[in-house]
């Protein structure tokens, strides 16, 4: 694994954290996947998925959260209780997308993928920055904020393929939030597939890997 230069335009607390890379060098890539790790995990952990994806032409970028957590509390907690981590984490993604665009790769050829806390972050970033992406994947996650939080997001996904996969009995992620998130993203113009796996646990399964591989192949 290589390490991209440190982010230098992101507000605390994630400012200056490393971004690990795999696959092709960015300037040689045809497409990019930004990969967001879960709470207590690392950029190396999420980047290990690349050994199963096997798609040529991609650069994989995995930023590291300060203290191994993007925000301190549950993703269902009041938004203010997860600051400044949440805003800082969203800024990390925005900064990476800028770097990717500067390398000549547009969002239409970029996939946002996250697991657990990283999945929540990927989905929330996409909702707040709706446009056509190559794809958005939330593995065991949902939109961030308490029940009843306003979802007056602006913009359209313009048919972006989106996948939400989760166990039907996940201690951290209520299935109702997965289903609700899928509905919100669908209303915003996403081509959304949501799948609840019976008794899967808080993990990633082979079917989800296959869905991501198909999304990559279609780009």
PDB file of N, CA, C and O in Angstrom, residues 120-174:
ATOM      1  N   UNK A 120     -22.413   5.022   6.932  1.00  0.00           N
ATOM      2  CA  UNK A 120     -23.259   6.154   7.301  1.00  0.00           C
ATOM      3  C   UNK A 120     -22.681   7.445   6.732  1.00  0.00           C
ATOM      4  O   UNK A 120     -23.406   8.288   6.188  1.00  0.00           O
ATOM      5  N   UNK A 121     -21.372   7.578   6.836  1.00  0.00           N
ATOM      6  CA  UNK A 121     -20.705   8.775   6.340  1.00  0.00           C
ATOM      7  C   UNK A 121     -20.816   8.893   4.827  1.00  0.00           C
ATOM      8  O   UNK A 121     -21.101   9.979   4.293  1.00  0.00           O
ATOM      9  N   UNK A 122     -20.615   7.786   4.105  1.00  0.00           N
ATOM     10  CA  UNK A 122     -20.716   7.808   2.644  1.00  0.00           C
ATOM     11  C   UNK A 122     -22.115   8.198   2.193  1.00  0.00           C
ATOM     12  O   UNK A 122     -22.291   9.017   1.277  1.00  0.00           O
ATOM     13  N   UNK A 123     -23.137   7.636   2.832  1.00  0.00           N
ATOM     14  CA  UNK A 123     -24.513   7.932   2.450  1.00  0.00           C
ATOM     15  C   UNK A 123     -24.873   9.373   2.770  1.00  0.00           C
ATOM     16  O   UNK A 123     -25.527  10.058   1.971  1.00  0.00           O
ATOM     17  N   UNK A 124     -24.453   9.849   3.943  1.00  0.00           N
ATOM     18  CA  UNK A 124     -24.777  11.226   4.333  1.00  0.00           C
ATOM     19  C   UNK A 124     -24.064  12.224   3.429  1.00  0.00           C
ATOM     20  O   UNK A 124     -24.653  13.241   3.025  1.00  0.00           O
ATOM     21  N   UNK A 125     -22.804  11.949   3.106  1.00  0.00           N
ATOM     22  CA  UNK A 125     -22.090  12.851   2.202  1.00  0.00           C
ATOM     23  C   UNK A 125     -22.787  12.908   0.848  1.00  0.00           C
ATOM     24  O   UNK A 125     -22.991  14.000   0.285  1.00  0.00           O
ATOM     25  N   UNK A 126     -23.143  11.743   0.318  1.00  0.00           N
ATOM     26  CA  UNK A 126     -23.804  11.714  -0.984  1.00  0.00           C
ATOM     27  C   UNK A 126     -25.110  12.499  -0.943  1.00  0.00           C
ATOM     28  O   UNK A 126     -25.403  13.273  -1.859  1.00  0.00           O
ATOM     29  N   UNK A 127     -25.907  12.312   0.112  1.00  0.00           N
ATOM     30  CA  UNK A 127     -27.184  13.017   0.207  1.00  0.00           C
ATOM     31  C   UNK A 127     -26.985  14.529   0.272  1.00  0.00           C
ATOM     32  O   UNK A 127     -27.755  15.294  -0.322  1.00  0.00           O
ATOM     33  N   UNK A 128     -25.950  14.961   0.967  1.00  0.00           N
ATOM     34  CA  UNK A 128     -25.699  16.400   1.092  1.00  0.00           C
ATOM     35  C   UNK A 128     -25.028  16.977  -0.147  1.00  0.00           C
ATOM     36  O   UNK A 128     -24.958  18.207  -0.298  1.00  0.00           O
ATOM     37  N   UNK A 129     -24.529  16.112  -1.005  1.00  0.00           N
ATOM     38  CA  UNK A 129     -23.807  16.548  -2.209  1.00  0.00           C
ATOM     39  C   UNK A 129     -24.294  15.744  -3.408  1.00  0.00           C
ATOM     40  O   UNK A 129     -23.509  15.129  -4.136  1.00  0.00           O
ATOM     41  N   UNK A 130     -25.599  15.760  -3.606  1.00  0.00           N
ATOM     42  CA  UNK A 130     -26.204  14.907  -4.632  1.00  0.00           C
ATOM     43  C   UNK A 130     -25.789  15.346  -6.032  1.00  0.00           C
ATOM     44  O   UNK A 130     -25.791  16.536  -6.346  1.00  0.00           O
ATOM     45  N   UNK A 131     -25.423  14.362  -6.839  1.00  0.00           N
ATOM     46  CA  UNK A 131     -25.083  14.542  -8.238  1.00  0.00           C
ATOM     47  C   UNK A 131     -24.902  13.141  -8.813  1.00  0.00           C
ATOM     48  O   UNK A 131     -25.091  12.149  -8.102  1.00  0.00           O
ATOM     49  N   UNK A 132     -24.553  13.022 -10.052  1.00  0.00           N
ATOM     50  CA  UNK A 132     -24.290  11.712 -10.622  1.00  0.00           C
ATOM     51  C   UNK A 132     -22.907  11.234 -10.184  1.00  0.00           C
ATOM     52  O   UNK A 132     -21.893  11.884 -10.446  1.00  0.00           O
ATOM     53  N   UNK A 133     -22.882  10.121  -9.471  1.00  0.00           N
ATOM     54  CA  UNK A 133     -21.635   9.443  -9.107  1.00  0.00           C
ATOM     55  C   UNK A 133     -21.544   8.126  -9.881  1.00  0.00           C
ATOM     56  O   UNK A 133     -22.544   7.639 -10.425  1.00  0.00           O
ATOM     57  N   UNK A 134     -20.356   7.542  -9.872  1.00  0.00           N
ATOM     58  CA  UNK A 134     -20.236   6.210 -10.448  1.00  0.00           C
ATOM     59  C   UNK A 134     -21.020   5.194  -9.645  1.00  0.00           C
ATOM     60  O   UNK A 134     -21.533   4.210 -10.186  1.00  0.00           O
ATOM     61  N   UNK A 135     -21.129   5.432  -8.349  1.00  0.00           N
ATOM     62  CA  UNK A 135     -21.901   4.561  -7.477  1.00  0.00           C
ATOM     63  C   UNK A 135     -21.736   4.987  -6.032  1.00  0.00           C
ATOM     64  O   UNK A 135     -20.771   5.682  -5.678  1.00  0.00           O
ATOM     65  N   UNK A 136     -22.690   4.591  -5.210  1.00  0.00           N
ATOM     66  CA  UNK A 136     -22.634   4.838  -3.765  1.00  0.00           C
ATOM     67  C   UNK A 136     -23.019   3.535  -3.078  1.00  0.00           C
ATOM     68  O   UNK A 136     -24.059   2.941  -3.393  1.00  0.00           O
ATOM     69  N   UNK A 137     -22.177   3.084  -2.139  1.00  0.00           N
ATOM     70  CA  UNK A 137     -22.390   1.803  -1.465  1.00  0.00           C
ATOM     71  C   UNK A 137     -22.331   2.008   0.038  1.00  0.00           C
ATOM     72  O   UNK A 137     -21.309   2.456   0.574  1.00  0.00           O
ATOM     73  N   UNK A 138     -23.410   1.676   0.723  1.00  0.00           N
ATOM     74  CA  UNK A 138     -23.453   1.715   2.182  1.00  0.00           C
ATOM     75  C   UNK A 138     -23.631   0.306   2.724  1.00  0.00           C
ATOM     76  O   UNK A 138     -24.715  -0.265   2.614  1.00  0.00           O
ATOM     77  N   UNK A 139     -22.572  -0.261   3.279  1.00  0.00           N
ATOM     78  CA  UNK A 139     -22.598  -1.619   3.825  1.00  0.00           C
ATOM     79  C   UNK A 139     -22.788  -1.523   5.337  1.00  0.00           C
ATOM     80  O   UNK A 139     -21.893  -1.097   6.056  1.00  0.00           O
ATOM     81  N   UNK A 140     -23.973  -1.864   5.806  1.00  0.00           N
ATOM     82  CA  UNK A 140     -24.329  -1.778   7.224  1.00  0.00           C
ATOM     83  C   UNK A 140     -24.309  -0.332   7.706  1.00  0.00           C
ATOM     84  O   UNK A 140     -23.539   0.048   8.581  1.00  0.00           O
ATOM     85  N   UNK A 141     -25.175   0.484   7.112  1.00  0.00           N
ATOM     86  CA  UNK A 141     -25.247   1.880   7.508  1.00  0.00           C
ATOM     87  C   UNK A 141     -26.525   2.539   7.025  1.00  0.00           C
ATOM     88  O   UNK A 141     -27.334   1.933   6.324  1.00  0.00           O
ATOM     89  N   UNK A 142     -26.701   3.796   7.407  1.00  0.00           N
ATOM     90  CA  UNK A 142     -27.862   4.574   6.995  1.00  0.00           C
ATOM     91  C   UNK A 142     -27.560   6.049   7.126  1.00  0.00           C
ATOM     92  O   UNK A 142     -26.497   6.449   7.619  1.00  0.00           O
ATOM     93  N   UNK A 143     -28.490   6.880   6.686  1.00  0.00           N
ATOM     94  CA  UNK A 143     -28.324   8.323   6.816  1.00  0.00           C
ATOM     95  C   UNK A 143     -28.178   8.720   8.283  1.00  0.00           C
ATOM     96  O   UNK A 143     -28.772   8.106   9.170  1.00  0.00           O
ATOM     97  N   UNK A 144     -27.401   9.768   8.525  1.00  0.00           N
ATOM     98  CA  UNK A 144     -27.026  10.158   9.874  1.00  0.00           C
ATOM     99  C   UNK A 144     -28.049  11.132  10.462  1.00  0.00           C
ATOM    100  O   UNK A 144     -28.570  12.007   9.782  1.00  0.00           O
ATOM    101  N   UNK A 145     -28.320  10.967  11.755  1.00  0.00           N
ATOM    102  CA  UNK A 145     -29.207  11.875  12.476  1.00  0.00           C
ATOM    103  C   UNK A 145     -30.346  11.129  13.142  1.00  0.00           C
ATOM    104  O   UNK A 145     -30.653   9.984  12.793  1.00  0.00           O
ATOM    105  N   UNK A 146     -30.999  11.748  14.113  1.00  0.00           N
ATOM    106  CA  UNK A 146     -32.069  11.085  14.851  1.00  0.00           C
ATOM    107  C   UNK A 146     -33.333  10.941  14.005  1.00  0.00           C
ATOM    108  O   UNK A 146     -33.482  11.585  12.958  1.00  0.00           O
ATOM    109  N   UNK A 147     -34.232  10.088  14.455  1.00  0.00           N
ATOM    110  CA  UNK A 147     -35.535   9.979  13.814  1.00  0.00           C
ATOM    111  C   UNK A 147     -36.196  11.353  13.784  1.00  0.00           C
ATOM    112  O   UNK A 147     -36.150  12.103  14.760  1.00  0.00           O
ATOM    113  N   UNK A 148     -36.791  11.675  12.664  1.00  0.00           N
ATOM    114  CA  UNK A 148     -37.456  12.959  12.544  1.00  0.00           C
ATOM    115  C   UNK A 148     -36.569  14.098  12.083  1.00  0.00           C
ATOM    116  O   UNK A 148     -37.064  15.214  11.881  1.00  0.00           O
ATOM    117  N   UNK A 149     -35.262  13.837  11.920  1.00  0.00           N
ATOM    118  CA  UNK A 149     -34.371  14.884  11.418  1.00  0.00           C
ATOM    119  C   UNK A 149     -34.801  15.272  10.005  1.00  0.00           C
ATOM    120  O   UNK A 149     -35.179  14.415   9.207  1.00  0.00           O
ATOM    121  N   UNK A 150     -34.773  16.566   9.674  1.00  0.00           N
ATOM    122  CA  UNK A 150     -35.181  16.978   8.323  1.00  0.00           C
ATOM    123  C   UNK A 150     -34.267  16.381   7.267  1.00  0.00           C
ATOM    124  O   UNK A 150     -33.054  16.291   7.456  1.00  0.00           O
ATOM    125  N   UNK A 151     -34.864  15.962   6.178  1.00  0.00           N
ATOM    126  CA  UNK A 151     -34.107  15.376   5.065  1.00  0.00           C
ATOM    127  C   UNK A 151     -34.328  16.195   3.803  1.00  0.00           C
ATOM    128  O   UNK A 151     -34.580  15.660   2.726  1.00  0.00           O
ATOM    129  N   UNK A 152     -34.255  17.517   3.968  1.00  0.00           N
ATOM    130  CA  UNK A 152     -34.492  18.412   2.844  1.00  0.00           C
ATOM    131  C   UNK A 152     -33.211  18.625   2.043  1.00  0.00           C
ATOM    132  O   UNK A 152     -32.743  19.743   1.825  1.00  0.00           O
ATOM    133  N   UNK A 153     -32.617  17.494   1.616  1.00  0.00           N
ATOM    134  CA  UNK A 153     -31.408  17.553   0.802  1.00  0.00           C
ATOM    135  C   UNK A 153     -31.742  18.146  -0.570  1.00  0.00           C
ATOM    136  O   UNK A 153     -32.842  17.955  -1.089  1.00  0.00           O
ATOM    137  N   UNK A 154     -30.780  18.822  -1.174  1.00  0.00           N
ATOM    138  CA  UNK A 154     -30.952  19.426  -2.477  1.00  0.00           C
ATOM    139  C   UNK A 154     -30.246  18.599  -3.544  1.00  0.00           C
ATOM    140  O   UNK A 154     -29.338  17.828  -3.255  1.00  0.00           O
ATOM    141  N   UNK A 155     -30.661  18.779  -4.789  1.00  0.00           N
ATOM    142  CA  UNK A 155     -29.976  18.138  -5.904  1.00  0.00           C
ATOM    143  C   UNK A 155     -30.551  16.785  -6.260  1.00  0.00           C
ATOM    144  O   UNK A 155     -31.475  16.279  -5.621  1.00  0.00           O
ATOM    145  N   UNK A 156     -29.987  16.199  -7.310  1.00  0.00           N
ATOM    146  CA  UNK A 156     -30.447  14.915  -7.824  1.00  0.00           C
ATOM    147  C   UNK A 156     -29.263  14.000  -8.095  1.00  0.00           C
ATOM    148  O   UNK A 156     -28.192  14.455  -8.509  1.00  0.00           O
ATOM    149  N   UNK A 157     -29.470  12.710  -7.865  1.00  0.00           N
ATOM    150  CA  UNK A 157     -28.435  11.718  -8.168  1.00  0.00           C
ATOM    151  C   UNK A 157     -28.425  11.317  -9.639  1.00  0.00           C
ATOM    152  O   UNK A 157     -27.503  10.619 -10.080  1.00  0.00           O
ATOM    153  N   UNK A 158     -29.442  11.706 -10.379  1.00  0.00           N
ATOM    154  CA  UNK A 158     -29.468  11.489 -11.825  1.00  0.00           C
ATOM    155  C   UNK A 158     -29.192  10.031 -12.197  1.00  0.00           C
ATOM    156  O   UNK A 158     -28.416   9.730 -13.094  1.00  0.00           O
ATOM    157  N   UNK A 159     -29.847   9.123 -11.477  1.00  0.00           N
ATOM    158  CA  UNK A 159     -29.725   7.707 -11.807  1.00  0.00           C
ATOM    159  C   UNK A 159     -28.490   7.015 -11.273  1.00  0.00           C
ATOM    160  O   UNK A 159     -28.171   5.886 -11.695  1.00  0.00           O
ATOM    161  N   UNK A 160     -27.767   7.617 -10.354  1.00  0.00           N
ATOM    162  CA  UNK A 160     -26.594   6.975  -9.746  1.00  0.00           C
ATOM    163  C   UNK A 160     -26.967   5.610  -9.167  1.00  0.00           C
ATOM    164  O   UNK A 160     -27.908   5.506  -8.388  1.00  0.00           O
ATOM    165  N   UNK A 161     -26.242   4.549  -9.514  1.00  0.00           N
ATOM    166  CA  UNK A 161     -26.489   3.256  -8.871  1.00  0.00           C
ATOM    167  C   UNK A 161     -26.073   3.300  -7.405  1.00  0.00           C
ATOM    168  O   UNK A 161     -24.975   3.753  -7.084  1.00  0.00           O
ATOM    169  N   UNK A 162     -26.959   2.836  -6.530  1.00  0.00           N
ATOM    170  CA  UNK A 162     -26.719   2.892  -5.094  1.00  0.00           C
ATOM    171  C   UNK A 162     -27.144   1.569  -4.474  1.00  0.00           C
ATOM    172  O   UNK A 162     -28.168   0.994  -4.846  1.00  0.00           O
ATOM    173  N   UNK A 163     -26.337   1.096  -3.531  1.00  0.00           N
ATOM    174  CA  UNK A 163     -26.638  -0.178  -2.860  1.00  0.00           C
ATOM    175  C   UNK A 163     -26.499  -0.014  -1.359  1.00  0.00           C
ATOM    176  O   UNK A 163     -25.491   0.485  -0.866  1.00  0.00           O
ATOM    177  N   UNK A 164     -27.531  -0.458  -0.642  1.00  0.00           N
ATOM    178  CA  UNK A 164     -27.502  -0.511   0.818  1.00  0.00           C
ATOM    179  C   UNK A 164     -27.708  -1.957   1.235  1.00  0.00           C
ATOM    180  O   UNK A 164     -28.748  -2.554   0.947  1.00  0.00           O
ATOM    181  N   UNK A 165     -26.719  -2.526   1.888  1.00  0.00           N
ATOM    182  CA  UNK A 165     -26.805  -3.897   2.380  1.00  0.00           C
ATOM    183  C   UNK A 165     -26.589  -3.928   3.877  1.00  0.00           C
ATOM    184  O   UNK A 165     -25.740  -3.209   4.414  1.00  0.00           O
ATOM    185  N   UNK A 166     -27.383  -4.761   4.593  1.00  0.00           N
ATOM    186  CA  UNK A 166     -27.280  -4.810   6.043  1.00  0.00           C
ATOM    187  C   UNK A 166     -27.972  -6.076   6.548  1.00  0.00           C
ATOM    188  O   UNK A 166     -28.842  -6.637   5.863  1.00  0.00           O
ATOM    189  N   UNK A 167     -27.600  -6.515   7.724  1.00  0.00           N
ATOM    190  CA  UNK A 167     -28.331  -7.595   8.373  1.00  0.00           C
ATOM    191  C   UNK A 167     -29.710  -7.093   8.792  1.00  0.00           C
ATOM    192  O   UNK A 167     -29.895  -5.914   9.085  1.00  0.00           O
ATOM    193  N   UNK A 168     -30.673  -8.019   8.812  1.00  0.00           N
ATOM    194  CA  UNK A 168     -31.998  -7.640   9.315  1.00  0.00           C
ATOM    195  C   UNK A 168     -32.005  -7.512  10.837  1.00  0.00           C
ATOM    196  O   UNK A 168     -32.962  -6.988  11.408  1.00  0.00           O
ATOM    197  N   UNK A 169     -30.930  -7.961  11.484  1.00  0.00           N
ATOM    198  CA  UNK A 169     -30.802  -7.844  12.932  1.00  0.00           C
ATOM    199  C   UNK A 169     -29.392  -7.381  13.264  1.00  0.00           C
ATOM    200  O   UNK A 169     -28.548  -8.165  13.691  1.00  0.00           O
ATOM    201  N   UNK A 170     -29.160  -6.109  13.052  1.00  0.00           N
ATOM    202  CA  UNK A 170     -27.855  -5.510  13.310  1.00  0.00           C
ATOM    203  C   UNK A 170     -27.962  -4.680  14.578  1.00  0.00           C
ATOM    204  O   UNK A 170     -28.801  -3.774  14.674  1.00  0.00           O
ATOM    205  N   UNK A 171     -27.116  -4.973  15.553  1.00  0.00           N
ATOM    206  CA  UNK A 171     -27.170  -4.287  16.843  1.00  0.00           C
ATOM    207  C   UNK A 171     -26.961  -2.788  16.698  1.00  0.00           C
ATOM    208  O   UNK A 171     -27.487  -1.994  17.462  1.00  0.00           O
ATOM    209  N   UNK A 172     -26.173  -2.388  15.685  1.00  0.00           N
ATOM    210  CA  UNK A 172     -25.824  -0.980  15.527  1.00  0.00           C
ATOM    211  C   UNK A 172     -26.740  -0.239  14.553  1.00  0.00           C
ATOM    212  O   UNK A 172     -26.908   0.976  14.669  1.00  0.00           O
ATOM    213  N   UNK A 173     -27.311  -0.968  13.592  1.00  0.00           N
ATOM    214  CA  UNK A 173     -28.020  -0.331  12.479  1.00  0.00           C
ATOM    215  C   UNK A 173     -29.453  -0.859  12.411  1.00  0.00           C
ATOM    216  O   UNK A 173     -29.681  -1.985  11.948  1.00  0.00           O
ATOM    217  N   UNK A 174     -30.441  -0.113  12.855  1.00  0.00           N
ATOM    218  CA  UNK A 174     -31.826  -0.579  12.746  1.00  0.00           C
ATOM    219  C   UNK A 174     -32.230  -0.755  11.275  1.00  0.00           C
ATOM    220  O   UNK A 174     -31.941   0.109  10.443  1.00  0.00           O
TER     221      UNK A 174
END
